[in-house]
Short mmCIF file of C-alpha atoms in Angstrom, two decimals:
data_model
loop_
_atom_site.label_atom_id
_atom_site.label_comp_id
_atom_site.label_asym_id
_atom_site.label_seq_id
_atom_site.Cartn_x
_atom_site.Cartn_y
_atom_site.Cartn_z
CA UNK A 1198 -37.57 47.76 20.00
CA UNK A 1199 -39.16 44.26 18.89
CA UNK A 1200 -42.19 42.43 19.11
CA UNK A 1201 -42.31 38.85 19.83
CA UNK A 1202 -45.04 36.76 18.71
CA UNK A 1203 -48.10 38.05 20.27
CA UNK A 1204 -45.96 39.43 22.85
CA UNK A 1205 -45.08 43.32 23.90
CA UNK A 1206 -42.56 45.48 22.53
CA UNK A 1207 -39.29 45.46 24.41
CA UNK A 1208 -36.53 48.18 24.35
CA UNK A 1209 -33.19 46.22 24.16
CA UNK A 1210 -31.01 49.20 23.94
CA UNK A 1211 -31.68 53.34 23.90
CA UNK A 1212 -29.44 56.33 22.90
CA UNK A 1213 -27.81 54.41 20.26
CA UNK A 1214 -28.07 54.50 16.47
CA UNK A 1215 -27.74 51.00 14.94
CA UNK A 1216 -26.67 50.87 11.52
CA UNK A 1217 -26.88 46.88 10.95
CA UNK A 1218 -29.28 44.36 13.01
CA UNK A 1219 -28.87 40.40 13.23
CA UNK A 1220 -30.92 37.94 15.34
CA UNK A 1221 -30.16 34.45 16.43
CA UNK A 1222 -32.51 32.22 18.61
CA UNK A 1223 -31.71 34.19 21.94
CA UNK A 1224 -29.98 37.35 21.16
CA UNK A 1225 -30.10 40.37 19.13
CA UNK A 1226 -26.91 42.13 17.70
CA UNK A 1227 -26.15 45.52 16.21
CA UNK A 1228 -23.50 47.64 15.19
CA UNK A 1229 -23.42 51.25 16.39
CA UNK A 1230 -20.78 54.33 16.73
CA UNK A 1231 -18.17 53.94 19.21
CA UNK A 1232 -15.97 56.91 19.19
CA UNK A 1233 -14.56 57.49 15.60
CA UNK A 1234 -15.12 53.61 14.90
CA UNK A 1235 -17.80 50.97 15.32
CA UNK A 1236 -18.92 48.52 18.05
CA UNK A 1237 -21.27 45.34 18.18
CA UNK A 1238 -23.39 44.88 21.15
CA UNK A 1239 -25.83 42.09 22.00
CA UNK A 1240 -28.99 42.03 24.02
CA UNK A 1241 -31.05 39.19 25.08
CA UNK A 1242 -34.29 39.13 23.13
CA UNK A 1243 -36.65 38.50 26.20
CA UNK A 1244 -34.38 40.06 28.70
CA UNK A 1245 -31.17 41.37 29.69
CA UNK A 1246 -28.91 44.68 29.26
CA UNK A 1247 -26.58 45.16 26.15
CA UNK A 1248 -23.34 43.60 26.28
CA UNK A 1249 -20.18 44.68 24.35
CA UNK A 1250 -19.04 41.92 21.74
CA UNK A 1251 -16.12 43.69 20.03
CA UNK A 1252 -15.14 47.44 19.79
CA UNK A 1253 -13.02 49.76 17.78
CA UNK A 1254 -13.72 48.04 14.58
CA UNK A 1255 -14.63 49.39 11.16
CA UNK A 1256 -17.91 47.65 10.10
CA UNK A 1257 -21.48 48.41 8.84
CA UNK A 1258 -22.56 44.68 8.83
CA UNK A 1259 -23.25 41.86 11.18
CA UNK A 1260 -24.47 38.46 10.93
CA UNK A 1261 -24.84 35.49 13.45
CA UNK A 1262 -25.29 31.54 13.49
CA UNK A 1263 -25.81 29.44 16.27
CA UNK A 1264 -22.20 29.44 17.24
CA UNK A 1265 -20.54 33.07 15.65
CA UNK A 1266 -20.82 36.54 15.22
CA UNK A 1267 -19.43 37.63 11.93
CA UNK A 1268 -18.62 41.15 10.34
CA UNK A 1269 -16.98 42.45 7.19
CA UNK A 1270 -14.73 45.28 7.73
CA UNK A 1271 -11.31 45.79 9.67
CA UNK A 1272 -10.14 45.36 13.03
CA UNK A 1273 -6.83 47.20 13.68
CA UNK A 1274 -4.51 46.59 10.74
CA UNK A 1275 -6.52 43.14 9.71
CA UNK A 1276 -9.33 43.59 6.82
CA UNK A 1277 -11.49 40.97 5.95
CA UNK A 1278 -14.62 38.72 7.27
CA UNK A 1279 -14.30 38.06 10.85
#
């Protein structure tokens, strides 16, 4: 849940256990369980349902800027900053 400046709270997702959260001007991003690995989802700050960004990754970190979503960990056999 989040509270905007002077606004009401909004639940962007439920039934998940986020490990890391990042926010840009329009979306909130979070890392959550996806089977035995993790996934990154996003949802609009003011409206919209969660959308899968990337799945089957090994990470506990997420960061965003105006253009990209970054995570530190591994994706398949690749390790590094993505």
